[in-house]
């Protein structure tokens, strides 16, 4: 008869391996969001950082009340349909059809529609940019989040 003690290492190994197995529940459906400034040492300004790096190239093509047919290939459907002008900080803060006056909650990117709309599951409408993918990179979304976390500085 086989000495059962010989099996012990295998039983222990199998048990340990079992502990490391996480149930397969697929990819996360809800993105985690935390209302913290990822880089407190660097301040993010709308005009110096956010606008030229993200808003102007990625959003203004559709969110500019002054660009109409012929102005850009996409026209300004973000302004016409979403009611949102992103060409200046004041206009952005005024919001659009769903966010009226509350596009940004200073200090709280997770609760701000501006940030939520760039993520995988926005609370209203579709993910921005409307003609994506490509959508914003993690770095670009981080800049939006930090701008809001720091109080939406000019
Ligand atoms: C190709 C055109 C297009 C581009 C580019 C685009 N948008 Fe939009 N945007 C739209 C349209 C159309 C709507 C209305 C439909 C909707 O809300 O999903 C909209 C709506 C929005 C709204 C909702 C406003 C409200 O109060 O209802 C936000 C916020 C927004 N866009 C942010 C952005 C940001 C930030 C970017 C750049 C990262 C961007 N958009 C780029 C077309 C665009």
Coordinates of N, CA and C and ligand atoms in Angstrom, one line a residue:
X1 N 0.8 -1.2 0.0 CA 0.0 0.0 0.0 C 0.9 1.3 0.0
X2 N 0.4 2.3 -0.7 CA 1.2 3.6 -0.8 C 1.2 4.3 0.5
X3 N 2.3 4.8 0.8 CA 2.4 5.7 2.1 C 1.8 7.0 1.8
X4 N 0.7 7.3 2.5 CA -0.1 8.6 2.3 C 0.8 9.8 2.5
X5 N 1.8 9.6 3.4 CA 2.6 10.8 3.7 C 3.3 11.4 2.4
X6 N 3.5 10.5 1.5 CA 4.2 10.9 0.2 C 3.3 11.9 -0.5
X7 N 2.0 11.8 -0.3 CA 1.1 12.7 -1.1 C 1.0 14.1 -0.5
X8 N 1.5 14.3 0.8 CA 1.3 15.6 1.5 C 1.8 16.8 0.7
X9 N 3.0 16.7 0.1 CA 3.5 17.9 -0.6 C 2.5 18.3 -1.7
X10 N 2.0 17.3 -2.4 CA 1.1 17.6 -3.5 C -0.2 18.2 -3.0
X11 N -0.7 17.7 -1.9 CA -1.9 18.2 -1.3 C -1.7 19.7 -0.9
X12 N -0.6 19.9 -0.3 CA -0.3 21.3 0.2 C -0.1 22.2 -1.1
X13 N 0.6 21.8 -2.1 CA 0.8 22.6 -3.3 C -0.5 22.9 -3.9
X14 N -1.4 21.9 -4.0 CA -2.7 22.0 -4.7 C -3.5 23.0 -3.9
X15 N -3.5 22.9 -2.6 CA -4.3 23.9 -1.8 C -3.8 25.3 -2.0
X16 N -2.5 25.5 -1.9 CA -1.9 26.8 -2.1 C -2.3 27.4 -3.5
X17 N -2.2 26.6 -4.5 CA -2.5 27.0 -5.8 C -3.9 27.5 -5.9
X18 N -4.8 26.7 -5.3 CA -6.2 27.0 -5.3 C -6.5 28.3 -4.7
X19 N -5.7 28.7 -3.6 CA -5.9 30.0 -3.0 C -5.6 31.2 -3.9
X20 N -4.8 30.9 -4.9 CA -4.4 32.1 -5.7 C -5.3 32.2 -6.9
X21 N -6.2 31.3 -7.1 CA -7.1 31.4 -8.2 C -8.3 32.3 -7.9
X22 N -8.4 33.4 -8.7 CA -9.5 34.3 -8.5 C -10.6 33.8 -9.4
X23 N -11.9 34.0 -9.0 CA -13.0 33.6 -9.9 C -12.9 34.5 -11.1
X24 N -13.2 33.9 -12.3 CA -13.2 34.6 -13.5 C -14.5 35.3 -13.7
X25 N -14.5 36.6 -13.5 CA -15.8 37.4 -13.6 C -15.7 38.4 -14.8
X26 N -14.7 38.2 -15.7 CA -14.6 39.0 -16.9 C -13.9 40.4 -16.5
X27 N -13.9 41.3 -17.5 CA -13.3 42.5 -17.2 C -14.2 43.4 -16.5
X28 N -13.6 44.4 -15.7 CA -14.4 45.3 -14.9 C -15.4 46.1 -15.8
X29 N -16.6 46.2 -15.3 CA -17.6 46.9 -16.1 C -17.7 48.4 -15.6
X30 N -17.3 48.6 -14.4 CA -17.4 50.0 -13.8 C -16.0 50.4 -13.5
X31 N -15.6 51.6 -14.0 CA -14.3 52.1 -13.8 C -14.2 52.6 -12.4
X32 N -13.1 52.4 -11.8 CA -12.9 52.9 -10.5 C -12.5 54.4 -10.6
X33 N -13.0 55.3 -9.8 CA -12.6 56.7 -9.9 C -12.4 57.2 -8.5
X34 N -11.3 57.9 -8.3 CA -11.1 58.5 -7.0 C -10.9 60.0 -7.1
X35 N -11.5 60.8 -6.2 CA -11.4 62.3 -6.3 C -10.1 62.8 -5.7
X36 N -9.0 62.3 -6.3 CA -7.7 62.8 -5.8 C -6.9 63.4 -6.9
X37 N -6.0 64.4 -6.6 CA -5.1 65.0 -7.5 C -3.9 64.0 -7.7
X38 N -3.7 63.4 -8.9 CA -2.7 62.4 -9.0 C -1.3 63.0 -9.0
X39 N -1.2 64.3 -9.1 CA 0.2 64.9 -9.2 C 0.1 66.3 -8.5
X40 N 0.0 66.3 -7.1 CA -0.2 67.5 -6.4 C 0.9 68.5 -6.6
X41 N 2.1 68.1 -7.0 CA 3.2 69.0 -7.1 C 3.1 69.9 -8.4
X42 N 2.2 69.5 -9.3 CA 2.1 70.2 -10.6 C 0.7 70.8 -10.7
X43 N 0.6 72.1 -10.9 CA -0.8 72.6 -11.0 C -1.2 72.6 -12.5
X44 N -2.5 72.3 -12.7 CA -3.0 72.2 -14.1 C -3.8 73.5 -14.3
X45 N -3.5 74.2 -15.4 CA -4.3 75.4 -15.7 C -5.1 75.1 -17.0
X46 N -6.2 75.7 -17.1 CA -7.1 75.5 -18.3 C -6.3 76.0 -19.6
X47 N -5.9 77.3 -19.5 CA -5.4 77.9 -20.7 C -4.0 77.4 -21.0
X48 N -3.1 77.1 -20.0 CA -1.8 76.7 -20.3 C -1.7 75.2 -20.6
X49 N -2.5 74.4 -19.9 CA -2.3 72.9 -20.1 C -3.5 72.2 -20.7
X50 N -4.7 72.3 -20.1 CA -5.8 71.4 -20.5 C -6.3 71.8 -21.9
X51 N -6.4 73.1 -22.2 CA -6.9 73.5 -23.5 C -6.0 73.1 -24.6
X52 N -4.7 73.5 -24.6 CA -3.9 73.2 -25.7 C -3.6 71.7 -25.9
X53 N -3.5 71.0 -24.8 CA -3.1 69.6 -24.9 C -4.3 68.6 -25.1
X54 N -5.5 68.9 -24.7 CA -6.6 68.0 -24.8 C -7.8 68.6 -25.5
X55 N -8.3 69.7 -24.9 CA -9.6 70.3 -25.4 C -9.6 70.8 -26.8
X56 N -8.5 71.5 -27.1 CA -8.4 72.1 -28.5 C -8.3 71.0 -29.5
X57 N -7.3 70.1 -29.4 CA -7.2 69.1 -30.5 C -8.3 68.1 -30.5
X58 N -8.8 67.7 -29.3 CA -9.8 66.5 -29.3 C -11.2 66.9 -29.2
X59 N -11.6 68.1 -28.7 CA -13.0 68.4 -28.4 C -13.5 69.6 -29.2
X60 N -12.7 70.6 -29.3 CA -13.2 71.8 -30.0 C -13.7 71.6 -31.4
X61 N -13.1 70.6 -32.2 CA -13.6 70.4 -33.5 C -15.2 70.3 -33.6
X62 N -15.8 69.8 -32.5 CA -17.2 69.6 -32.5 C -17.9 70.5 -31.5
X63 N -17.1 71.1 -30.6 CA -17.7 71.9 -29.5 C -17.4 73.4 -29.6
X64 N -17.4 73.9 -30.8 CA -17.1 75.3 -31.1 C -18.3 76.0 -31.8
X65 N -19.0 76.9 -31.1 CA -20.2 77.5 -31.7 C -19.9 78.3 -33.0
X66 N -18.6 78.7 -33.2 CA -18.2 79.5 -34.3 C -17.8 78.7 -35.5
X67 N -17.6 77.4 -35.4 CA -17.2 76.6 -36.5 C -18.5 75.9 -37.1
X68 N -18.8 76.2 -38.3 CA -20.0 75.6 -38.8 C -19.7 74.7 -39.9
X69 N -20.6 74.6 -40.8 CA -20.3 73.8 -42.0 C -19.1 74.4 -42.7
X70 N -18.1 73.6 -43.0 CA -16.9 74.1 -43.7 C -15.8 74.4 -42.7
X71 N -16.2 74.7 -41.5 CA -15.2 75.1 -40.5 C -14.3 73.9 -40.1
X72 N -14.9 72.7 -40.0 CA -14.1 71.5 -39.7 C -14.9 70.4 -40.3
X73 N -14.3 69.2 -40.5 CA -14.9 68.1 -41.1 C -16.1 67.6 -40.2
X74 N -16.0 67.7 -38.9 CA -17.0 67.3 -38.1 C -18.1 68.3 -37.8
X75 N -17.9 69.6 -38.3 CA -18.9 70.6 -38.0 C -18.8 70.9 -36.5
X76 N -20.0 71.3 -36.0 CA -20.0 71.6 -34.5 C -21.1 70.9 -33.8
X77 N -21.3 69.6 -34.1 CA -22.5 68.9 -33.6 C -22.5 68.8 -32.1
X78 N -21.3 68.9 -31.5 CA -21.2 68.8 -30.0 C -21.9 70.0 -29.4
X79 N -21.8 71.2 -30.1 CA -22.4 72.4 -29.7 C -23.9 72.4 -30.1
X80 N -24.2 71.9 -31.3 CA -25.6 72.0 -31.7 C -26.5 70.9 -31.0
X81 N -25.9 69.7 -30.8 CA -26.7 68.7 -30.2 C -26.5 68.7 -28.6
X82 N -25.3 68.8 -28.2 CA -25.0 68.7 -26.8 C -25.1 70.1 -26.1
X83 N -25.2 71.1 -26.9 CA -25.3 72.5 -26.3 C -24.0 72.9 -25.6
X84 N -22.9 72.3 -25.9 CA -21.7 72.6 -25.1 C -20.6 73.3 -25.9
X85 N -20.2 74.5 -25.4 CA -19.1 75.2 -26.0 C -17.9 75.0 -25.2
X86 N -16.9 74.4 -25.8 CA -15.7 74.2 -25.0 C -14.5 75.1 -25.4
X87 N -14.8 76.2 -26.0 CA -13.7 77.0 -26.5 C -13.1 77.9 -25.4
X88 N -13.8 78.1 -24.3 CA -13.2 78.9 -23.2 C -13.6 78.2 -21.9
X89 N -12.8 78.5 -20.8 CA -13.2 77.9 -19.5 C -14.6 78.3 -19.1
X90 N -14.9 79.6 -19.2 CA -16.2 80.1 -18.8 C -17.3 79.4 -19.5
X91 N -17.2 79.2 -20.8 CA -18.2 78.6 -21.6 C -18.3 77.1 -21.2
X92 N -17.2 76.4 -21.0 CA -17.2 75.1 -20.5 C -17.9 74.9 -19.2
X93 N -17.6 75.8 -18.3 CA -18.2 75.7 -16.9 C -19.7 75.9 -17.0
X94 N -20.2 76.7 -18.1 CA -21.6 76.9 -18.2 C -22.4 75.6 -18.6
X95 N -21.6 74.7 -19.2 CA -22.2 73.4 -19.5 C -23.1 73.3 -20.7
X96 N -23.7 72.1 -20.9 CA -24.5 71.9 -22.1 C -25.9 71.4 -21.7
X97 N -26.6 70.7 -22.6 CA -28.0 70.4 -22.3 C -28.2 69.5 -21.1
X98 N -27.4 68.6 -20.8 CA -27.6 67.8 -19.6 C -26.9 68.3 -18.4
X99 N -25.8 69.1 -18.6 CA -25.0 69.5 -17.4 C -25.3 70.9 -17.0
X100 N -26.1 71.7 -17.8 CA -26.4 73.1 -17.5 C -25.9 73.6 -16.2
X101 N -24.8 74.3 -16.3 CA -24.2 75.0 -15.1 C -23.4 74.1 -14.2
X102 N -23.4 72.8 -14.5 CA -22.7 71.8 -13.6 C -21.9 70.8 -14.3
X103 N -21.2 71.3 -15.4 CA -20.3 70.4 -16.1 C -19.2 69.9 -15.3
X104 N -18.7 70.8 -14.4 CA -17.6 70.5 -13.5 C -18.0 70.8 -12.0
X105 N -17.7 69.8 -11.2 CA -17.8 70.1 -9.7 C -16.4 70.2 -9.2
X106 N -15.9 71.4 -9.0 CA -14.5 71.6 -8.6 C -14.2 70.7 -7.4
X107 N -13.0 70.0 -7.5 CA -12.5 69.1 -6.5 C -13.0 67.7 -6.7
X108 N -14.0 67.5 -7.6 CA -14.6 66.2 -7.7 C -14.7 65.7 -9.1
X109 N -13.6 65.3 -9.7 CA -13.7 64.8 -11.1 C -14.7 63.6 -11.3
X110 N -14.8 62.7 -10.3 CA -15.7 61.6 -10.5 C -17.1 62.0 -10.6
X111 N -17.5 63.1 -10.1 CA -18.9 63.6 -10.1 C -19.1 64.6 -11.2
X112 N -18.1 64.9 -12.0 CA -18.2 65.9 -13.1 C -18.4 65.3 -14.4
X113 N -19.5 65.7 -15.1 CA -19.8 65.2 -16.4 C -18.7 65.3 -17.4
X114 N -17.9 66.4 -17.3 CA -16.8 66.6 -18.3 C -15.9 65.4 -18.2
X115 N -15.6 64.9 -17.0 CA -14.7 63.7 -16.9 C -15.4 62.4 -17.2
X116 N -16.7 62.3 -16.7 CA -17.4 61.1 -16.9 C -17.6 60.8 -18.4
X117 N -17.8 61.8 -19.2 CA -18.1 61.6 -20.6 C -16.9 61.1 -21.4
X118 N -15.7 61.2 -20.8 CA -14.5 60.7 -21.5 C -14.3 59.2 -21.1
X119 N -15.1 58.7 -20.2 CA -14.9 57.3 -19.7 C -15.8 56.3 -20.4
X120 N -15.6 55.1 -20.1 CA -16.3 54.0 -20.8 C -17.8 54.0 -20.6
X121 N -18.3 54.4 -19.5 CA -19.7 54.4 -19.3 C -20.3 55.7 -18.8
X122 N -20.4 56.7 -19.7 CA -20.9 58.0 -19.3 C -22.4 57.8 -18.8
X123 N -22.8 58.7 -17.9 CA -24.2 58.6 -17.4 C -25.2 59.0 -18.4
X124 N -24.9 59.9 -19.3 CA -25.8 60.3 -20.4 C -25.1 60.3 -21.7
X125 N -25.8 59.9 -22.8 CA -25.2 60.0 -24.1 C -24.0 59.0 -24.3
X126 N -23.2 59.3 -25.2 CA -22.1 58.4 -25.5 C -20.7 58.9 -25.1
X127 N -19.8 58.0 -25.2 CA -18.4 58.4 -24.8 C -17.8 59.4 -25.7
X128 N -17.1 60.4 -25.2 CA -16.4 61.4 -26.0 C -15.0 61.0 -26.2
X129 N -14.3 61.4 -27.3 CA -14.9 62.1 -28.4 C -15.9 61.3 -29.2
X130 N -17.0 61.9 -29.6 CA -18.1 61.3 -30.3 C -17.7 60.4 -31.5
X131 N -16.6 60.8 -32.2 CA -16.2 60.1 -33.3 C -15.1 59.0 -33.0
X132 N -14.9 58.8 -31.7 CA -13.9 57.8 -31.2 C -14.4 56.4 -31.4
X133 N -13.6 55.3 -31.2 CA -12.2 55.5 -30.9 C -11.4 56.1 -32.1
X134 N -10.2 56.6 -31.7 CA -9.5 56.6 -30.4 C -10.2 57.6 -29.4
X135 N -10.2 57.2 -28.1 CA -10.7 58.0 -27.1 C -9.5 58.6 -26.4
X136 N -9.7 59.3 -25.3 CA -8.6 60.0 -24.6 C -7.7 58.9 -24.0
X137 N -6.4 59.2 -24.0 CA -5.4 58.3 -23.4 C -5.6 58.5 -21.9
X138 N -5.0 57.5 -21.1 CA -5.0 57.6 -19.6 C -4.4 58.9 -19.2
X139 N -3.3 59.3 -19.9 CA -2.6 60.6 -19.5 C -3.5 61.8 -19.8
X140 N -4.2 61.8 -20.9 CA -5.1 62.9 -21.2 C -6.3 63.0 -20.2
X141 N -6.8 61.8 -19.9 CA -7.9 61.8 -18.9 C -7.4 62.2 -17.5
X142 N -6.2 61.8 -17.2 CA -5.6 62.2 -16.0 C -5.5 63.7 -15.9
X143 N -5.2 64.4 -17.0 CA -5.1 65.8 -17.0 C -6.4 66.5 -16.7
X144 N -7.5 65.9 -17.3 CA -8.8 66.4 -17.1 C -9.2 66.3 -15.6
X145 N -8.9 65.1 -15.1 CA -9.2 64.8 -13.7 C -8.5 65.7 -12.7
X146 N -7.2 65.9 -13.0 CA -6.4 66.7 -12.1 C -6.8 68.2 -12.2
X147 N -7.2 68.6 -13.4 CA -7.6 70.0 -13.5 C -8.9 70.2 -12.6
X148 N -9.8 69.3 -12.6 CA -11.0 69.4 -11.8 C -10.7 69.2 -10.3
X149 N -9.8 68.3 -10.0 CA -9.4 68.0 -8.6 C -8.8 69.2 -8.0
X150 N -8.1 70.0 -8.8 CA -7.4 71.2 -8.3 C -8.3 72.4 -8.3
X151 N -9.6 72.2 -8.7 CA -10.5 73.4 -8.6 C -10.8 74.1 -9.9
X152 N -10.4 73.4 -11.0 CA -10.7 74.0 -12.4 C -10.1 75.4 -12.5
X153 N -8.8 75.5 -12.3 CA -8.1 76.8 -12.4 C -8.1 77.3 -13.8
X154 N -8.1 78.7 -13.9 CA -8.0 79.3 -15.2 C -6.7 79.0 -15.9
Ligands
LIG1 C1 -17.1 64.3 -33.5 C2 -17.8 65.3 -32.6 C3 -17.4 65.4 -31.2 C4 -16.2 65.5 -30.6 C5 -14.8 65.4 -31.2 C6 -16.4 65.7 -29.1 N1 -17.8 65.7 -28.9 FE1 -18.7 66.0 -27.1 N2 -20.5 65.9 -27.9 C7 -20.8 65.6 -29.3 C8 -22.2 65.3 -29.5 C9 -22.9 65.0 -30.8 C10 -22.8 65.4 -28.2 C11 -24.3 65.2 -27.8 C12 -24.5 63.7 -27.6 C13 -24.1 63.2 -26.3 O1 -24.2 63.9 -25.2 O2 -23.6 62.1 -26.2 C14 -21.7 65.8 -27.2 C15 -21.9 66.0 -25.9 C16 -20.9 66.2 -25.0 C17 -21.1 66.4 -23.6 C18 -22.4 66.5 -22.8 C19 -22.9 67.9 -22.6 C20 -24.2 68.0 -21.9 O3 -24.3 68.8 -20.9 O4 -25.1 67.3 -22.3 C21 -19.9 66.6 -23.0 C22 -19.6 66.8 -21.5 C23 -18.9 66.4 -24.1 N3 -19.5 66.3 -25.2 C24 -17.5 66.5 -23.9 C25 -16.6 66.3 -24.9 C26 -15.2 66.3 -24.6 C27 -14.5 66.5 -23.3 C28 -14.6 66.1 -25.8 C29 -13.1 65.9 -26.1 C30 -12.4 64.9 -25.4 C31 -15.6 66.0 -26.8 N4 -16.9 66.1 -26.2 C32 -15.4 65.7 -28.2 C33 -19.8 65.6 -30.3 C34 -18.4 65.6 -30.1

